[in-house]
mmCIF file of C-alpha atoms in Angstrom:
data_model
loop_
_atom_site.group_PDB
_atom_site.id
_atom_site.type_symbol
_atom_site.label_atom_id
_atom_site.label_comp_id
_atom_site.label_asym_id
_atom_site.label_seq_id
_atom_site.Cartn_x
_atom_site.Cartn_y
_atom_site.Cartn_z
ATOM 1 C CA MET A 765 131.869 76.801 101.988
ATOM 2 C CA THR A 766 130.393 73.537 103.138
ATOM 3 C CA GLY A 767 130.789 70.179 101.482
ATOM 4 C CA PHE A 768 131.354 66.475 102.063
ATOM 5 C CA ALA A 769 133.012 63.767 99.990
ATOM 6 C CA ARG A 770 134.054 60.168 100.680
ATOM 7 C CA ARG A 771 135.705 57.477 98.585
ATOM 8 C CA GLU A 772 137.248 54.049 99.099
ATOM 9 C CA GLU A 773 139.806 51.943 97.251
ATOM 10 C CA SER A 774 140.942 48.355 97.767
ATOM 11 C CA GLY A 775 144.247 46.741 96.897
ATOM 12 C CA PRO A 776 146.942 44.358 98.128
ATOM 13 C CA PHE A 777 147.426 46.730 101.054
ATOM 14 C CA GLY A 778 143.816 46.296 102.188
ATOM 15 C CA GLN A 779 141.032 48.886 102.099
ATOM 16 C CA LEU A 780 141.813 52.597 102.040
ATOM 17 C CA SER A 781 139.118 55.239 102.648
ATOM 18 C CA CYS A 782 139.291 59.029 102.381
ATOM 19 C CA GLU A 783 136.776 61.456 103.867
ATOM 20 C CA LEU A 784 136.773 65.241 103.415
ATOM 21 C CA ARG A 785 134.520 67.644 105.295
ATOM 22 C CA SER A 786 134.407 71.386 104.668
ATOM 23 C CA VAL A 787 132.664 74.143 106.634
ATOM 24 C CA ASN A 788 132.642 77.914 106.236
ATOM 25 C CA HIS A 789 135.774 79.787 107.206
ATOM 26 C CA ARG A 790 137.263 83.104 106.129
ATOM 27 C CA TYR A 791 140.607 81.528 105.244
ATOM 28 C CA LEU A 792 141.778 78.032 104.352
ATOM 29 C CA GLU A 793 142.429 75.926 107.439
ATOM 30 C CA SER A 794 143.013 72.185 107.156
ATOM 31 C CA SER A 795 143.545 69.316 109.567
ATOM 32 C CA PHE A 796 144.684 65.800 108.646
ATOM 33 C CA ARG A 797 144.232 62.470 110.399
ATOM 34 C CA LEU A 798 146.384 59.838 108.719
ATOM 35 C CA PRO A 799 147.487 56.313 109.622
ATOM 36 C CA ASP A 800 151.141 55.861 110.526
ATOM 37 C CA GLU A 801 151.808 54.176 107.182
ATOM 38 C CA LEU A 802 150.812 57.389 105.347
ATOM 39 C CA ARG A 803 152.082 60.043 107.752
ATOM 40 C CA ALA A 804 154.914 60.989 105.387
ATOM 41 C CA LEU A 805 152.331 62.020 102.763
ATOM 42 C CA GLU A 806 150.792 64.817 104.852
ATOM 43 C CA PRO A 807 152.866 67.751 103.465
ATOM 44 C CA GLU A 808 152.131 66.657 99.891
ATOM 45 C CA LEU A 809 148.396 66.258 100.566
ATOM 46 C CA ARG A 810 148.264 69.704 102.195
ATOM 47 C CA GLN A 811 149.815 71.189 99.084
ATOM 48 C CA ARG A 812 147.308 69.422 96.835
ATOM 49 C CA LEU A 813 144.463 70.706 98.993
ATOM 50 C CA GLY A 814 145.776 74.284 98.889
ATOM 51 C CA SER A 815 146.079 74.207 95.101
ATOM 52 C CA GLU A 816 142.386 73.316 94.769
ATOM 53 C CA LEU A 817 140.673 75.273 97.575
ATOM 54 C CA ARG A 818 141.083 78.844 98.821
ATOM 55 C CA ARG A 819 138.691 79.126 101.774
ATOM 56 C CA GLY A 820 137.050 76.868 104.313
ATOM 57 C CA LYS A 821 137.893 74.747 107.313
ATOM 58 C CA VAL A 822 138.626 71.297 105.896
ATOM 59 C CA ASP A 823 138.981 68.053 107.850
ATOM 60 C CA CYS A 824 140.679 65.169 106.045
ATOM 61 C CA THR A 825 140.602 61.596 107.368
ATOM 62 C CA LEU A 826 142.451 58.719 105.705
ATOM 63 C CA GLN A 827 141.872 55.255 107.157
ATOM 64 C CA LEU A 828 143.673 52.027 106.259
ATOM 65 C CA ARG A 829 142.276 48.605 107.041
ATOM 66 C CA PRO A 830 145.043 46.095 106.288
ATOM 67 C CA ALA A 831 144.194 43.021 104.271
ATOM 68 C CA ALA A 832 143.328 39.874 106.238
ATOM 69 C CA ALA A 833 146.253 37.637 107.081
ATOM 70 C CA GLY A 834 145.068 35.017 104.637
ATOM 71 C CA ALA A 835 145.129 37.521 101.799
ATOM 72 C CA HIS A 836 148.921 37.740 101.923
ATOM 73 C CA GLN A 837 151.340 35.037 100.974
ATOM 74 C CA MET A 838 152.873 33.361 104.061
ATOM 75 C CA LEU A 839 156.648 33.455 103.817
ATOM 76 C CA ILE A 840 159.090 31.242 105.746
ATOM 77 C CA ASP A 841 162.310 32.790 106.928
ATOM 78 C CA GLU A 842 164.630 29.871 106.170
ATOM 79 C CA ALA A 843 167.501 31.232 108.242
ATOM 80 C CA ALA A 844 165.277 31.778 111.292
ATOM 81 C CA LEU A 845 163.770 28.305 110.889
ATOM 82 C CA ALA A 846 167.264 26.735 110.720
ATOM 83 C CA ARG A 847 168.299 28.508 113.899
ATOM 84 C CA VAL A 848 165.201 27.342 115.763
ATOM 85 C CA LEU A 849 165.626 23.715 114.635
ATOM 86 C CA GLU A 850 169.297 23.693 115.580
ATOM 87 C CA ARG A 851 168.469 24.886 119.092
ATOM 88 C CA VAL A 852 165.694 22.310 119.393
ATOM 89 C CA ARG A 853 168.106 19.496 118.450
ATOM 90 C CA GLU A 854 170.694 20.754 120.934
ATOM 91 C CA ILE A 855 168.171 20.759 123.748
ATOM 92 C CA SER A 856 166.858 17.353 122.755
ATOM 93 C CA ARG A 857 170.354 15.845 122.997
ATOM 94 C CA GLN A 858 170.765 17.208 126.493
ATOM 95 C CA LEU A 859 167.470 15.765 127.772
ATOM 96 C CA PRO A 860 166.941 12.015 128.222
ATOM 97 C CA GLY A 861 164.017 10.218 126.585
ATOM 98 C CA GLN A 862 162.181 10.522 123.314
ATOM 99 C CA HIS A 863 161.238 13.975 122.092
ATOM 100 C CA THR A 864 159.053 15.003 119.202
ATOM 101 C CA ILE A 865 158.944 18.350 117.473
ATOM 102 C CA ASP A 866 155.556 20.054 117.105
ATOM 103 C CA VAL A 867 155.572 21.678 113.671
ATOM 104 C CA MET A 868 152.935 24.281 114.593
ATOM 105 C CA GLU A 869 154.943 25.351 117.618
ATOM 106 C CA VAL A 870 157.994 25.835 115.423
ATOM 107 C CA LEU A 871 156.009 27.912 112.926
ATOM 108 C CA ALA A 872 154.582 30.001 115.763
ATOM 109 C CA TRP A 873 158.068 30.969 116.908
ATOM 110 C CA PRO A 874 158.587 34.744 116.341
ATOM 111 C CA GLY A 875 160.388 35.476 113.106
ATOM 112 C CA VAL A 876 159.908 32.077 111.465
ATOM 113 C CA VAL A 877 156.753 33.025 109.572
ATOM 114 C CA ARG A 878 156.223 36.515 108.174
ATOM 115 C CA ASP A 879 153.580 38.057 105.974
ATOM 116 C CA GLU A 880 154.416 39.449 102.593
ATOM 117 C CA GLN A 881 155.332 43.127 102.994
ATOM 118 C CA VAL A 882 153.083 45.709 101.344
ATOM 119 C CA ASP A 883 154.817 47.827 98.736
ATOM 120 C CA SER A 884 155.016 51.356 100.196
ATOM 121 C CA ASP A 885 155.105 52.992 96.762
ATOM 122 C CA SER A 886 151.931 51.173 95.761
ATOM 123 C CA LEU A 887 150.180 52.286 98.955
ATOM 124 C CA PHE A 888 151.337 55.902 98.554
ATOM 125 C CA ASN A 889 150.209 56.049 94.919
ATOM 126 C CA ALA A 890 146.821 54.633 95.854
ATOM 127 C CA ALA A 891 146.465 57.218 98.621
ATOM 128 C CA ARG A 892 147.316 60.020 96.194
ATOM 129 C CA ARG A 893 144.761 58.833 93.637
ATOM 130 C CA LEU A 894 142.092 58.405 96.265
ATOM 131 C CA PHE A 895 142.747 61.818 97.827
ATOM 132 C CA ASP A 896 142.679 63.591 94.449
ATOM 133 C CA ALA A 897 139.402 61.921 93.484
ATOM 134 C CA THR A 898 137.805 62.748 96.841
ATOM 135 C CA LEU A 899 139.061 66.338 96.633
ATOM 136 C CA ALA A 900 137.529 66.663 93.160
ATOM 137 C CA ASP A 901 134.185 65.474 94.558
ATOM 138 C CA LEU A 902 134.422 68.002 97.391
ATOM 139 C CA ALA A 903 135.281 70.826 94.983
ATOM 140 C CA ALA A 904 132.290 69.883 92.810
ATOM 141 C CA ALA A 905 129.966 69.928 95.829
ATOM 142 C CA ARG A 906 131.296 73.331 96.865
ATOM 143 C CA ALA A 907 130.876 74.601 93.299
ATOM 144 C CA ARG A 908 127.208 73.595 93.334
ATOM 145 C CA GLU A 909 126.735 75.447 96.602
ATOM 146 C CA GLY A 910 128.578 78.420 95.121
ATOM 147 C CA GLU A 911 126.128 78.544 92.224
ATOM 148 C CA ARG A 912 123.202 78.703 94.634
ATOM 149 C CA LEU A 913 124.885 81.439 96.675
ATOM 150 C CA GLY A 914 125.689 83.320 93.486
ATOM 151 C CA GLU A 915 122.005 83.352 92.548
ATOM 152 C CA LEU A 916 121.067 84.752 95.967
ATOM 153 C CA ILE A 917 123.746 87.448 95.785
ATOM 154 C CA GLU A 918 122.717 88.370 92.241
ATOM 155 C CA GLN A 919 119.106 88.841 93.375
ATOM 156 C CA ARG A 920 120.250 91.295 96.028
ATOM 157 C CA CYS A 921 122.584 93.055 93.586
ATOM 158 C CA ALA A 922 119.605 93.573 91.275
ATOM 159 C CA ALA A 923 117.494 94.975 94.115
ATOM 160 C CA LEU A 924 120.349 97.235 95.189
ATOM 161 C CA ALA A 925 120.895 98.487 91.649
ATOM 162 C CA ASP A 926 117.171 99.269 91.402
ATOM 163 C CA ILE A 927 117.286 101.398 94.575
ATOM 164 C CA VAL A 928 120.345 103.263 93.290
ATOM 165 C CA ALA A 929 118.572 103.952 89.991
ATOM 166 C CA GLN A 930 115.519 105.270 91.854
ATOM 167 C CA LEU A 931 117.628 107.668 93.887
ATOM 168 C CA GLN A 932 119.536 108.832 90.826
ATOM 169 C CA ARG A 933 116.268 109.657 89.055
ATOM 170 C CA ARG A 934 114.978 111.520 92.109
ATOM 171 C CA ALA A 935 118.186 113.453 92.783
ATOM 172 C CA PRO A 936 117.109 116.682 90.965
ATOM 173 C CA GLU A 937 113.723 116.587 92.689
ATOM 174 C CA LEU A 938 115.359 116.142 96.089
ATOM 175 C CA GLN A 939 117.578 119.152 95.518
ATOM 176 C CA GLN A 940 114.579 121.260 94.503
ATOM 177 C CA ARG A 941 112.761 120.225 97.686
ATOM 178 C CA ALA A 942 115.774 121.111 99.810
ATOM 179 C CA ARG A 943 115.950 124.528 98.151
ATOM 180 C CA ALA A 944 112.232 125.079 98.665
ATOM 181 C CA ARG A 945 112.498 124.261 102.368
ATOM 182 C CA LEU A 946 115.315 126.770 102.807
ATOM 183 C CA THR A 947 113.295 129.462 101.005
ATOM 184 C CA GLU A 948 110.249 128.786 103.200
ATOM 185 C CA LYS A 949 112.306 129.019 106.385
ATOM 186 C CA LEU A 950 113.783 132.319 105.227
ATOM 187 C CA ALA A 951 110.325 133.643 104.402
ATOM 188 C CA ASP A 952 109.101 132.713 107.880
ATOM 189 C CA LEU A 953 111.855 134.866 109.348
ATOM 190 C CA ARG A 954 110.544 137.907 107.412
ATOM 191 C CA VAL A 955 113.939 139.471 106.990
ATOM 192 C CA GLN A 956 115.659 140.997 104.015
ATOM 193 C CA VAL A 957 118.734 139.147 102.746
ATOM 194 C CA ASP A 958 121.165 139.714 99.981
ATOM 195 C CA ALA A 959 119.993 137.590 97.052
ATOM 196 C CA GLU A 960 123.532 136.775 95.870
ATOM 197 C CA ARG A 961 124.659 135.762 99.351
ATOM 198 C CA PHE A 962 121.508 133.660 99.726
ATOM 199 C CA GLU A 963 122.293 131.791 96.513
ATOM 200 C CA GLN A 964 125.840 131.147 97.699
ATOM 201 C CA GLU A 965 124.626 129.689 100.984
ATOM 202 C CA VAL A 966 122.029 127.559 99.223
ATOM 203 C CA ALA A 967 124.696 126.229 96.856
ATOM 204 C CA LEU A 968 126.923 125.275 99.797
ATOM 205 C CA ILE A 969 124.082 123.497 101.600
ATOM 206 C CA LEU A 970 122.999 121.630 98.480
ATOM 207 C CA GLN A 971 126.597 120.599 97.867
ATOM 208 C CA ARG A 972 126.787 119.063 101.349
ATOM 209 C CA LEU A 973 123.513 117.253 100.735
ATOM 210 C CA ASP A 974 124.456 116.083 97.246
ATOM 211 C CA VAL A 975 124.668 112.262 97.049
ATOM 212 C CA SER A 976 125.439 111.879 93.356
ATOM 213 C CA GLU A 977 129.005 110.721 94.034
ATOM 214 C CA GLU A 978 127.816 108.163 96.575
ATOM 215 C CA LEU A 979 125.225 106.854 94.123
ATOM 216 C CA ASP A 980 127.811 106.617 91.354
ATOM 217 C CA ARG A 981 130.153 104.670 93.610
ATOM 218 C CA LEU A 982 127.353 102.378 94.758
ATOM 219 C CA ALA A 983 126.439 101.628 91.153
ATOM 220 C CA GLY A 984 130.101 100.971 90.353
ATOM 221 C CA HIS A 985 130.548 98.603 93.305
ATOM 222 C CA VAL A 986 127.421 96.650 92.351
ATOM 223 C CA ALA A 987 128.665 96.316 88.785
ATOM 224 C CA GLU A 988 132.068 95.163 90.035
ATOM 225 C CA ALA A 989 130.477 92.580 92.337
ATOM 226 C CA ARG A 990 128.547 91.163 89.392
ATOM 227 C CA ARG A 991 131.700 91.064 87.282
ATOM 228 C CA VAL A 992 133.701 89.297 89.990
ATOM 229 C CA MET A 993 131.043 86.623 90.418
ATOM 230 C CA THR A 994 131.067 85.786 86.711
ATOM 231 C CA ALA A 995 134.846 86.007 86.203
ATOM 232 C CA GLY A 996 135.416 82.312 86.913
ATOM 233 C CA GLU A 997 138.071 83.035 89.543
ATOM 234 C CA PRO A 998 138.135 82.925 93.376
ATOM 235 C CA ALA A 999 135.896 85.830 94.384
ATOM 236 C CA GLY A 1000 135.367 85.606 98.144
ATOM 237 C CA ARG A 1001 137.959 88.086 99.387
ATOM 238 C CA ARG A 1002 137.263 90.552 96.603
ATOM 239 C CA LEU A 1003 133.559 90.433 97.429
ATOM 240 C CA ASP A 1004 134.400 90.940 101.108
ATOM 241 C CA PHE A 1005 136.105 94.209 100.211
ATOM 242 C CA LEU A 1006 133.244 95.325 97.971
ATOM 243 C CA MET A 1007 130.703 94.686 100.747
ATOM 244 C CA GLN A 1008 132.690 96.966 103.044
ATOM 245 C CA GLU A 1009 132.716 99.706 100.412
ATOM 246 C CA LEU A 1010 128.993 99.321 99.716
ATOM 247 C CA HIS A 1011 128.225 99.582 103.416
ATOM 248 C CA ARG A 1012 130.356 102.718 103.754
ATOM 249 C CA GLU A 1013 128.597 104.470 100.861
ATOM 250 C CA ALA A 1014 125.143 103.455 102.138
ATOM 251 C CA ASN A 1015 125.965 104.903 105.553
ATOM 252 C CA THR A 1016 127.072 108.178 103.986
ATOM 253 C CA LEU A 1017 123.917 108.264 101.893
ATOM 254 C CA GLY A 1018 121.756 107.778 104.981
ATOM 255 C CA SER A 1019 123.559 110.510 106.928
ATOM 256 C CA LYS A 1020 122.961 113.032 104.126
ATOM 257 C CA SER A 1021 119.304 112.133 103.701
ATOM 258 C CA GLN A 1022 116.767 114.927 104.380
ATOM 259 C CA GLU A 1023 113.715 112.997 103.128
ATOM 260 C CA LEU A 1024 111.857 110.174 104.859
ATOM 261 C CA ASP A 1025 111.600 108.185 101.628
ATOM 262 C CA THR A 1026 115.318 108.539 100.998
ATOM 263 C CA THR A 1027 116.091 107.406 104.537
ATOM 264 C CA ARG A 1028 113.887 104.339 104.068
ATOM 265 C CA LEU A 1029 115.633 103.483 100.816
ATOM 266 C CA ALA A 1030 119.024 103.873 102.494
ATOM 267 C CA VAL A 1031 117.917 101.464 105.232
ATOM 268 C CA ASP A 1032 116.695 98.999 102.599
ATOM 269 C CA MET A 1033 120.080 99.239 100.927
ATOM 270 C CA LYS A 1034 121.925 98.472 104.155
ATOM 271 C CA VAL A 1035 119.686 95.458 104.787
ATOM 272 C CA LEU A 1036 120.475 94.095 101.319
ATOM 273 C CA ILE A 1037 124.196 94.747 101.756
ATOM 274 C CA GLU A 1038 124.225 92.988 105.135
ATOM 275 C CA GLN A 1039 122.446 89.990 103.626
ATOM 276 C CA MET A 1040 125.023 89.857 100.869
ATOM 277 C CA ARG A 1041 127.884 90.200 103.340
ATOM 278 C CA GLU A 1042 126.625 87.188 105.293
ATOM 279 C CA GLN A 1043 126.489 85.108 102.112
ATOM 280 C CA VAL A 1044 129.862 86.344 100.867
ATOM 281 C CA GLN A 1045 131.501 84.864 103.980
ATOM 282 C CA ASN A 1046 130.641 81.450 102.490
ATOM 283 C CA VAL A 1047 131.929 82.149 98.981
ATOM 284 C CA GLU A 1048 135.346 81.026 97.816
#
């Protein structure tokens, strides 16, 4: 299922942003792009993602823009400063003439001035909160898409159920027509046949042409698809299986058809099933 969500959060660490993109995929596949400061969080974030989503190809991007240098307290390393000053005085004693010390040059010496270190726990907790909130937004967007897909699938389930009901009502009439065609063909041959043997052969032929079991299974699969969609649980893989079963029964129905109208209805059924199968690929 497709979806997009983005959130930002600011703190002593700077500005943290999280972006999640989801596209259709049969299984759950995720990729993470994290800054070095948050690389250790990747296994935990993958687990959180897997507990919320079941299908889709999801791209997660976390970006950290550190706070400006002026936003942190400037700390002086007293020990480093003492070492630098001691060396300066030693060099000054060895060189003739007057020497002055430039304060800014001393402060610019590596290690003398350092920024206040960001608390790793604070940054990690902020990243967790931000990721969870963004993931909730993504799940909500996917749920809205799922509702729209559910309506489309339900429309096709209703049309499919209507075709099945039509065929079930016409089943006795279709058998009578098949029997009448056999009788006419026999009459055209103008031969005498044993009536009991004729009835046995007709029964065997009608049994091979009987589609009542296929229609019952089709009706059952449609009912199960409707139940799965309203169960409030992940339904994608279950619906995948049901689409395969519906397609198998529709094919069998078409192969047994001896009437043009029945063949047309079987084709209509397969079109509806294929439309549903395409939509089911997007359903979690």
